[in-house]
Coordinates of C-alpha atoms and ligand atoms in Angstrom, one line a residue:
M23 CA 67.8 57.6 128.1
D24 CA 71.2 58.6 130.7
I25 CA 71.2 62.6 129.2
A26 CA 73.7 63.4 131.8
A27 CA 75.9 60.6 130.9
F28 CA 75.9 60.9 127.3
Q29 CA 76.9 64.7 128.0
Q30 CA 80.1 63.7 129.7
A31 CA 80.8 61.2 127.2
A32 CA 80.0 63.4 124.0
L33 CA 83.2 66.3 125.1
A34 CA 85.4 63.5 126.2
L35 CA 85.2 62.1 122.8
L36 CA 85.3 65.9 120.7
G37 CA 86.6 68.1 123.4
P38 CA 85.9 71.5 124.1
K39 CA 85.7 72.8 121.1
G40 CA 83.8 69.5 119.7
F41 CA 80.7 69.6 122.1
I42 CA 79.2 72.3 123.6
T43 CA 75.7 72.8 126.4
A44 CA 77.0 76.5 127.2
A45 CA 72.8 78.2 126.0
D46 CA 74.4 81.2 125.2
D47 CA 77.0 79.1 122.5
L48 CA 73.8 76.9 121.7
A49 CA 70.6 79.8 121.3
P50 CA 71.3 80.1 117.3
H51 CA 71.2 76.6 116.3
L52 CA 67.8 76.2 118.1
T53 CA 65.6 78.4 116.2
D54 CA 65.2 78.4 112.6
W55 CA 66.2 80.9 109.7
R56 CA 62.6 82.1 109.5
K57 CA 61.4 81.8 113.8
L58 CA 59.2 80.2 113.2
Y59 CA 60.0 77.3 115.0
H60 CA 62.2 76.8 117.5
G61 CA 63.4 74.0 119.6
K62 CA 65.6 72.3 122.3
A63 CA 68.9 70.6 123.0
C64 CA 71.0 68.9 125.0
G65 CA 74.2 69.8 123.5
L66 CA 75.6 70.7 120.1
A67 CA 78.1 68.6 118.7
L68 CA 81.2 69.9 115.6
P69 CA 82.8 67.0 114.6
A70 CA 86.0 68.1 113.6
S71 CA 86.8 64.6 111.8
T72 CA 84.4 61.6 109.6
D73 CA 86.5 59.0 112.3
E74 CA 84.1 61.9 115.2
A75 CA 81.6 62.0 113.6
A76 CA 81.3 58.3 113.2
A77 CA 82.2 58.0 117.2
L78 CA 79.6 60.7 117.9
I79 CA 76.9 58.4 116.3
K80 CA 78.2 55.2 117.7
L81 CA 77.8 56.7 121.1
T82 CA 74.0 58.3 120.5
A83 CA 73.1 54.8 119.3
Q84 CA 74.7 53.7 122.8
Y85 CA 72.9 56.4 124.7
N86 CA 69.3 56.4 122.3
V87 CA 69.9 60.0 122.4
P88 CA 68.0 61.6 118.8
V89 CA 70.0 63.3 116.2
V90 CA 69.6 66.7 113.9
P91 CA 71.7 67.2 111.5
Q92 CA 72.3 70.9 110.8
G93 CA 74.6 73.0 108.7
G94 CA 74.6 76.8 107.9
N95 CA 70.4 76.6 108.8
T96 CA 68.9 78.3 105.9
G97 CA 66.6 76.6 105.4
L98 CA 62.9 77.2 105.7
S99 CA 60.9 74.1 106.4
G100 CA 62.5 73.7 109.9
A101 CA 64.2 71.0 109.4
A102 CA 67.2 71.4 111.0
T103 CA 65.4 72.6 114.2
P104 CA 65.0 70.6 117.3
D105 CA 62.1 69.8 119.0
Q106 CA 61.2 70.5 122.1
S107 CA 62.5 67.5 124.2
G108 CA 65.8 69.2 125.5
Q109 CA 67.3 65.5 125.0
T110 CA 68.3 65.8 121.1
L111 CA 71.8 66.2 120.1
I112 CA 72.6 68.6 117.9
V113 CA 75.0 67.9 114.9
N114 CA 76.3 71.3 112.8
M115 CA 79.0 70.2 110.3
K116 CA 81.1 74.2 110.4
R117 CA 84.7 72.7 111.4
M118 CA 84.3 69.9 108.7
N119 CA 85.3 72.3 106.5
S120 CA 88.0 71.2 104.3
I121 CA 88.8 70.4 100.2
R122 CA 89.6 67.0 100.0
A123 CA 90.2 66.9 96.2
L124 CA 89.8 68.7 93.1
D125 CA 90.7 66.8 89.2
T126 CA 90.5 69.4 86.6
A127 CA 90.8 66.2 84.1
N128 CA 88.0 64.6 86.5
D129 CA 86.6 67.9 86.5
T130 CA 85.5 66.9 90.2
I131 CA 85.6 68.0 94.2
I132 CA 85.5 66.3 97.3
V133 CA 84.1 68.6 99.6
E134 CA 83.4 68.6 103.7
A135 CA 79.9 68.6 104.5
G136 CA 80.5 71.6 106.7
C137 CA 82.7 73.4 103.5
I138 CA 80.2 76.7 102.5
L139 CA 78.5 76.6 99.3
Q140 CA 80.3 80.0 98.1
Q141 CA 83.6 78.0 99.2
I142 CA 83.2 75.4 96.9
Q143 CA 81.6 77.7 94.2
E144 CA 85.5 79.9 94.7
A145 CA 87.6 76.4 95.0
A146 CA 86.5 75.7 91.1
A147 CA 86.5 79.3 90.1
A148 CA 90.0 78.9 91.5
A149 CA 90.8 76.1 89.1
D150 CA 88.8 77.5 85.7
R151 CA 85.7 75.6 86.9
F152 CA 82.1 76.3 87.1
F153 CA 80.3 74.7 90.2
P154 CA 76.7 75.6 89.3
L155 CA 74.9 75.1 92.4
S156 CA 74.0 79.1 93.2
L157 CA 70.7 80.4 95.8
T158 CA 70.6 83.7 97.6
A159 CA 71.7 82.0 100.6
E160 CA 74.9 80.2 99.3
G161 CA 77.3 82.2 102.0
S162 CA 76.9 80.8 105.2
C163 CA 74.5 77.5 104.1
Q164 CA 76.6 74.5 103.4
I165 CA 77.1 71.4 100.8
G166 CA 75.6 68.9 103.5
G167 CA 72.7 71.3 104.1
N168 CA 72.0 71.9 100.1
L169 CA 72.7 67.7 99.9
A170 CA 69.9 66.8 102.1
T171 CA 67.5 69.6 101.0
N172 CA 68.4 69.2 97.0
A173 CA 68.7 72.4 97.0
G174 CA 68.0 74.1 93.5
G175 CA 68.9 77.2 93.3
I176 CA 69.1 79.6 89.8
N177 CA 71.2 77.6 87.7
V178 CA 68.4 74.4 87.4
L179 CA 67.7 74.9 83.8
K180 CA 70.8 73.5 82.8
Y181 CA 72.2 71.9 85.6
G182 CA 69.7 70.3 87.1
N183 CA 69.6 70.4 91.0
A184 CA 71.6 69.1 93.7
R185 CA 71.2 66.0 93.4
A186 CA 72.3 65.6 89.7
L187 CA 75.8 67.3 90.7
T188 CA 76.4 64.5 93.3
L189 CA 78.6 61.7 91.9
G190 CA 79.2 60.6 95.3
L191 CA 78.5 60.5 99.3
E192 CA 80.0 60.0 102.5
V193 CA 77.6 59.2 105.6
V194 CA 77.8 58.1 108.9
L195 CA 74.7 56.2 109.7
P196 CA 72.4 56.1 112.3
D197 CA 74.0 52.7 114.0
G198 CA 77.8 54.9 113.5
S199 CA 79.0 53.2 110.7
V200 CA 80.4 54.8 107.4
L201 CA 79.3 54.0 104.2
D202 CA 81.5 55.6 102.0
A203 CA 80.2 56.0 98.3
L204 CA 82.4 58.7 97.9
T205 CA 83.0 57.9 94.0
T206 CA 84.3 60.0 91.5
L207 CA 83.4 57.7 88.7
H208 CA 80.5 59.6 86.1
K209 CA 79.2 56.0 85.8
D210 CA 78.5 53.1 88.1
N211 CA 75.9 50.3 87.7
T212 CA 76.7 48.2 90.3
G213 CA 73.6 48.0 92.0
Y214 CA 71.3 50.8 93.9
D215 CA 72.4 54.0 93.8
L216 CA 72.7 54.2 97.0
K217 CA 74.2 58.6 97.6
Q218 CA 70.7 59.2 96.3
L219 CA 68.6 57.9 99.4
F220 CA 70.1 60.7 101.7
I221 CA 69.8 63.5 99.3
G222 CA 66.7 64.8 99.3
A223 CA 66.6 63.2 103.3
E224 CA 66.7 66.4 105.1
G225 CA 69.2 64.3 107.7
T226 CA 66.1 61.8 108.7
L227 CA 68.4 58.5 107.4
G228 CA 71.7 60.0 108.3
L229 CA 75.0 62.4 108.6
I230 CA 76.3 63.8 105.2
T231 CA 80.2 64.0 106.7
A232 CA 81.3 64.9 102.5
A233 CA 80.6 64.6 99.2
S234 CA 81.9 64.5 95.7
L235 CA 80.5 67.3 92.6
K236 CA 80.8 67.2 89.3
L237 CA 82.6 70.5 87.9
F238 CA 81.8 72.2 84.2
P239 CA 83.8 74.4 82.1
A240 CA 83.8 78.3 83.4
F241 CA 81.6 80.4 81.5
R242 CA 83.7 83.1 78.5
A243 CA 80.8 84.8 78.2
R244 CA 77.6 85.6 79.5
A245 CA 74.2 87.6 78.7
T246 CA 71.4 88.8 80.8
A247 CA 68.3 90.3 79.8
F248 CA 65.0 91.5 81.2
A249 CA 61.8 91.6 78.7
G250 CA 58.1 92.3 79.3
L251 CA 55.4 89.3 78.8
A252 CA 52.9 89.9 76.3
S253 CA 51.0 88.2 78.4
L254 CA 52.0 84.6 81.3
E255 CA 51.2 82.5 78.4
A256 CA 53.6 83.7 75.8
A257 CA 56.7 82.8 78.7
I258 CA 56.2 78.7 77.5
P259 CA 56.8 80.0 74.0
V260 CA 59.5 82.5 74.6
L261 CA 61.3 79.7 76.5
A262 CA 61.8 77.4 74.1
R263 CA 62.3 80.1 71.7
L264 CA 65.4 81.1 73.7
R265 CA 66.7 77.2 74.7
A266 CA 66.8 76.8 71.3
A267 CA 68.4 80.2 70.1
T268 CA 71.1 80.2 72.8
A269 CA 72.2 76.8 71.7
D270 CA 70.8 75.8 75.1
Q271 CA 72.7 77.8 77.0
L272 CA 70.1 79.4 78.9
V273 CA 71.0 79.0 82.9
S274 CA 68.5 81.2 84.3
F275 CA 64.6 81.8 83.4
E276 CA 63.2 83.7 85.6
L277 CA 59.2 85.3 86.5
L278 CA 58.8 88.3 88.1
P279 CA 55.3 89.8 88.8
R280 CA 54.7 94.4 88.3
F281 CA 53.7 93.7 91.9
G282 CA 57.2 92.6 93.5
L283 CA 59.1 95.0 91.2
D284 CA 56.7 97.7 92.9
L285 CA 57.4 96.3 96.3
A286 CA 61.4 96.3 95.3
Q287 CA 61.5 99.8 94.3
K288 CA 58.6 101.1 97.3
N289 CA 61.3 98.9 99.8
F290 CA 64.2 99.6 99.0
N291 CA 64.6 102.6 95.8
L292 CA 65.5 99.9 93.4
R293 CA 64.3 101.7 89.4
Q294 CA 62.6 100.0 87.3
P295 CA 64.6 98.8 83.7
L296 CA 61.4 99.0 82.0
D297 CA 59.6 101.9 79.9
I298 CA 56.7 100.1 80.6
A299 CA 55.2 98.1 83.3
P300 CA 53.7 95.0 81.9
D301 CA 52.1 92.0 84.3
W302 CA 54.9 89.9 84.2
V303 CA 58.4 90.2 83.7
L304 CA 61.5 87.7 82.2
L305 CA 65.0 88.1 83.4
I306 CA 66.9 85.7 81.9
E307 CA 70.1 85.2 81.8
A308 CA 72.5 82.5 79.2
A309 CA 76.3 81.9 79.4
T310 CA 78.6 79.9 77.3
P311 CA 81.8 78.4 78.3
S312 CA 83.0 79.1 74.6
A313 CA 84.5 82.3 73.6
D314 CA 83.6 82.0 69.9
F315 CA 79.8 81.8 70.2
D316 CA 78.3 85.6 70.7
I317 CA 75.8 84.9 73.2
A318 CA 75.0 88.4 74.1
L319 CA 73.9 88.7 69.9
A320 CA 71.9 84.9 69.9
L321 CA 70.2 86.6 73.0
E322 CA 69.6 89.7 71.2
R323 CA 67.8 88.6 68.0
A324 CA 66.0 85.5 69.8
L325 CA 64.3 88.6 72.2
G326 CA 63.8 90.8 68.9
E327 CA 62.0 87.6 67.3
A328 CA 60.1 87.4 70.7
L329 CA 59.1 91.1 70.6
E330 CA 57.3 90.2 66.6
A331 CA 55.8 87.2 67.5
D332 CA 53.7 89.4 70.6
E333 CA 55.5 87.2 73.2
I334 CA 57.0 90.0 75.0
V335 CA 56.3 93.8 74.5
D336 CA 59.5 95.1 75.8
G337 CA 63.0 94.1 76.8
L338 CA 66.8 95.4 77.1
M339 CA 70.4 94.3 77.5
A340 CA 72.6 94.6 80.4
E341 CA 75.5 96.0 78.7
S342 CA 77.6 95.9 81.8
D343 CA 78.3 93.9 85.0
A344 CA 76.8 96.5 86.9
Q345 CA 73.3 97.1 85.1
R346 CA 73.9 92.8 85.5
Q347 CA 73.4 93.2 89.2
A348 CA 71.3 95.5 89.6
L349 CA 68.4 93.3 87.4
W350 CA 69.6 90.5 89.8
G351 CA 69.6 93.2 92.8
L352 CA 65.4 93.6 91.7
R353 CA 65.2 89.8 92.4
E354 CA 66.4 89.8 95.4
G355 CA 64.8 93.0 96.2
I356 CA 61.3 91.3 95.9
V357 CA 62.6 88.4 98.1
N358 CA 63.8 90.9 100.7
A359 CA 60.8 92.7 100.8
Q360 CA 59.0 89.6 102.0
P361 CA 59.2 90.3 105.5
K362 CA 58.5 94.3 105.3
E363 CA 55.5 93.5 104.2
G364 CA 54.1 91.7 107.5
A365 CA 53.3 88.4 107.7
S366 CA 53.7 86.1 104.9
I367 CA 52.4 83.0 104.5
K368 CA 54.4 81.0 101.5
H369 CA 54.4 78.5 99.3
D370 CA 57.7 76.6 97.3
I371 CA 55.4 74.4 94.8
A372 CA 56.0 73.0 90.9
V373 CA 54.4 72.1 88.4
P374 CA 55.0 71.1 84.7
V375 CA 56.2 74.1 82.9
A376 CA 53.3 74.2 79.9
S377 CA 50.5 74.1 83.8
I378 CA 52.7 77.3 84.6
P379 CA 49.8 80.0 83.4
A380 CA 47.3 77.5 84.1
F381 CA 47.6 76.8 87.8
V382 CA 48.7 80.6 88.2
T383 CA 45.7 81.6 86.9
E384 CA 42.7 79.7 88.4
A385 CA 44.7 79.6 91.7
S386 CA 44.7 83.2 92.1
A387 CA 41.0 83.5 91.5
A388 CA 40.6 80.9 94.3
L389 CA 42.8 83.0 95.8
A390 CA 40.9 86.2 95.1
R391 CA 37.5 85.1 96.2
D392 CA 38.2 83.4 99.1
F393 CA 41.1 85.6 100.6
P394 CA 40.5 89.1 99.3
T395 CA 42.4 90.6 101.1
A396 CA 45.9 89.1 100.3
R397 CA 48.8 89.9 98.7
L398 CA 49.6 87.5 96.2
L399 CA 53.1 87.6 95.7
C400 CA 54.4 84.8 93.0
F401 CA 57.9 84.4 91.7
G402 CA 60.5 82.2 90.7
H403 CA 62.2 80.2 89.5
V404 CA 59.7 79.3 85.8
G405 CA 62.2 77.8 83.5
D406 CA 62.4 74.7 86.2
G407 CA 58.7 75.0 86.2
N408 CA 59.2 76.3 90.4
L409 CA 57.3 78.9 91.3
H410 CA 57.1 80.8 95.0
F411 CA 53.7 80.6 95.4
N412 CA 53.3 83.7 98.0
L413 CA 50.6 84.9 100.1
L414 CA 51.6 89.1 101.9
Q415 CA 49.0 90.0 105.1
P416 CA 46.7 92.3 103.9
K417 CA 48.3 95.8 104.4
G418 CA 47.7 96.9 108.1
G419 CA 46.7 93.9 108.9
D420 CA 46.8 91.9 112.1
P421 CA 50.0 89.4 111.4
A422 CA 48.7 86.6 113.9
A423 CA 45.2 86.3 112.5
F424 CA 46.8 86.3 108.8
L425 CA 49.2 83.3 109.5
G426 CA 46.3 81.8 111.5
L427 CA 44.6 81.7 107.9
A428 CA 48.1 79.1 106.6
P429 CA 46.1 76.0 107.2
A430 CA 43.3 77.2 104.6
I431 CA 45.5 78.6 102.0
N432 CA 48.0 76.4 102.1
R433 CA 45.4 73.7 101.2
L434 CA 43.8 75.8 98.4
V435 CA 47.0 75.6 97.0
H436 CA 48.6 73.0 97.5
D437 CA 44.9 71.1 96.7
H438 CA 45.7 73.3 92.7
V439 CA 49.2 72.2 92.9
A440 CA 48.0 68.9 92.7
A441 CA 44.9 69.0 90.6
H442 CA 47.9 69.7 88.0
K443 CA 50.3 66.4 89.0
G444 CA 52.6 69.1 90.6
S445 CA 54.7 69.0 94.0
I446 CA 53.5 70.7 97.4
S447 CA 57.8 71.1 97.6
A448 CA 59.7 72.1 95.5
E449 CA 63.6 73.1 96.6
H450 CA 62.5 73.6 100.7
G451 CA 62.1 70.1 101.1
I452 CA 59.2 68.8 104.4
G453 CA 60.7 69.2 107.2
Q454 CA 58.3 70.0 110.1
L455 CA 56.8 73.1 107.4
R456 CA 54.7 70.3 105.3
R457 CA 54.0 66.9 107.6
G458 CA 50.4 67.4 107.5
E459 CA 50.6 68.0 103.7
L460 CA 52.9 65.5 102.8
Q461 CA 50.7 62.6 104.4
R462 CA 47.7 64.1 102.6
L463 CA 48.7 64.4 99.3
K464 CA 51.5 62.2 98.9
S465 CA 50.3 59.0 97.6
P466 CA 49.9 56.2 100.2
V467 CA 52.4 54.0 97.8
A468 CA 55.5 55.8 98.0
L469 CA 54.7 57.0 101.8
G470 CA 55.0 53.1 102.5
V471 CA 58.1 52.5 100.8
M472 CA 59.3 56.0 102.6
R473 CA 58.8 54.8 105.7
A474 CA 60.5 51.1 104.7
L475 CA 63.3 52.8 104.4
K476 CA 63.2 55.1 107.1
A477 CA 62.6 51.7 109.2
A478 CA 65.4 50.1 107.9
L479 CA 68.3 52.3 108.1
D480 CA 66.9 54.2 111.2
P481 CA 64.9 51.2 113.1
D482 CA 64.7 53.9 116.6
G483 CA 63.0 56.6 114.3
R484 CA 66.8 58.5 116.4
F485 CA 67.2 60.3 113.4
N486 CA 66.1 63.9 112.9
P487 CA 62.5 63.0 114.2
G488 CA 59.3 64.6 113.6
K489 CA 60.8 66.0 110.1
V490 CA 59.3 64.9 106.9
L491 CA 57.2 61.4 108.3
Ligands
LIG764 C1 67.5 83.7 101.2 C2 67.6 82.8 101.1 C3 68.1 81.8 99.8 C4 66.9 80.8 99.5 N1 67.2 80.3 98.2 C5 67.2 78.5 98.1 C6 66.6 78.2 97.0 O1 67.2 79.2 95.5 N2 66.7 76.7 96.0 C7 67.0 76.4 97.3 O2 66.9 75.0 97.3 N3 67.3 76.8 98.6 C8 66.5 78.5 99.1 N4 66.6 78.8 100.5 C9 67.2 77.5 101.7 C10 68.2 77.2 101.7 O3 69.2 78.0 102.0 C11 68.7 75.5 101.1 O4 67.8 74.5 101.9 C12 69.9 75.0 101.7 O5 70.3 74.3 100.9 C13 69.3 74.8 103.2 O6 71.3 74.1 103.9 P1 72.5 74.5 105.4 O7 73.3 74.2 105.4 O8 71.3 75.9 105.7 O9 71.0 73.2 105.6 P2 70.4 73.9 107.1 O10 69.5 74.7 107.5 O11 71.2 74.0 108.4 O12 69.3 72.1 107.4 C14 68.8 72.2 106.2 C15 68.6 70.3 106.3 O13 69.4 69.3 106.1 C16 69.8 68.9 106.4 N5 71.1 68.9 107.0 C17 72.3 69.2 106.9 N6 73.6 69.1 106.3 C18 73.7 67.8 107.0 C19 74.4 67.3 107.1 N7 75.6 67.0 106.9 N8 73.7 65.8 107.1 C20 72.6 65.2 107.0 N9 71.5 65.9 106.7 C21 72.2 66.7 106.8 C22 69.0 69.1 108.4 O14 68.7 67.9 109.1 C23 68.2 69.7 107.6 O15 66.7 68.8 107.4 C24 67.4 79.3 100.8 C25 67.2 79.9 102.3 C26 67.3 81.7 102.8 C27 67.6 82.4 103.8

């Protein structure tokens, strides 16, 4: 591998705006969001078109240069950070950020991979449509990264994750050829669904350059509620009750723990909305595209019935947009309070929805027994069976010593996940963070199929080496 010759050729191909080697410019691309992983690179490529991206990837094949695709670099598994070899090329898609087409008759939008997620939401809203993918990092993550991680977020309950929102993809394969599967068809059964290979592949099979995505009718009314649960177990019947009562227009069903709300109050002075302090609280949102359906009334009535059935102990409806923002602010406050509490060991797990209470009870009892000073902060998209099951360091303890416990804590949590036939990564992917656990817990047959796909598409193993497999 002649890195200097490759750098020269890449510069000639992309020009100084498209190929960067200056250390200061490279620096932000060499570390992940959580600053857990640090790497080196031989350059940062910023292709401005699919043709440029294809020519660049051909060049990397010619010079045998490894490639790390990168979007907004907000991933939480170290998947967009290069290794320490210094021979890897980072390909960041931010210059490919056009919306190529928006079709309100077909309800589709074709976007380039470097579009910021929020840009796509805004384009949809301007056309009186809704693009449902939504997560806290939406102001900086790119749709290419969202697709490569099969991102979830707060609207999965009704609309599914990134995979479910995608109709087609354009991908540059590791040999530099372009797979044009950028269909806007809602039905297409002509053989294998190739786009799905690249969604959730974390950049290990190719470089996504564009996507065709589904749009939905814009909301005409929205209702947001906060409800204290009588018990964690009660979350399950409340979910079923509210889905039915809102004609399945429930978009979010988030579980928040008392401890998290206390942390949000302590760190950000956020007011607690309920008069009492139950152990678990639900943040619920329903929304409808119909102007004739009184969704707030439907939600309020159903919560009243849940109160009578002793499933919830208290509840309130947001009466204004400011109140709605304040309720969501509490959830954000829980997320943002974590770094203020020192080191944390995070798990992004999924179990079948009905198993959530048993999983939480069993896993927290085991943690309390083996790691009694660690503080459990468990919250999440409980309507999707997805929990962020995080351990915060003991108060005043040594962060490094706590992080040293990560392998043992991970193993304990993931064994409980496996016992409930769950997943060790619901949203955040495998990246570098969960590689070992994937090998330990995924079936050998499934791993074999994954390796065969990798070998077929990337026989030299140049795409995002050291990630996932
Ligand atoms: C505050 C915060 C909140 C978050 N909340 C959520 C959440 O609710 N739900 C959720 O699912 N995630 C969440 N995340 C994680 C993260 O935002 C998502 O994983 C996001 O989809 C990553 O997008 P990105 O553009 O930043 O990708 P990056 O971090 O740059 O890359 C992630 C992966 O995608 C690959 N990749 C990037 N672009 C391409 C491309 N064009 N072609 C092929 N591969 C590519 C990279 O190689 C890497 O493997 C959150 C992160 C933060 C910081």
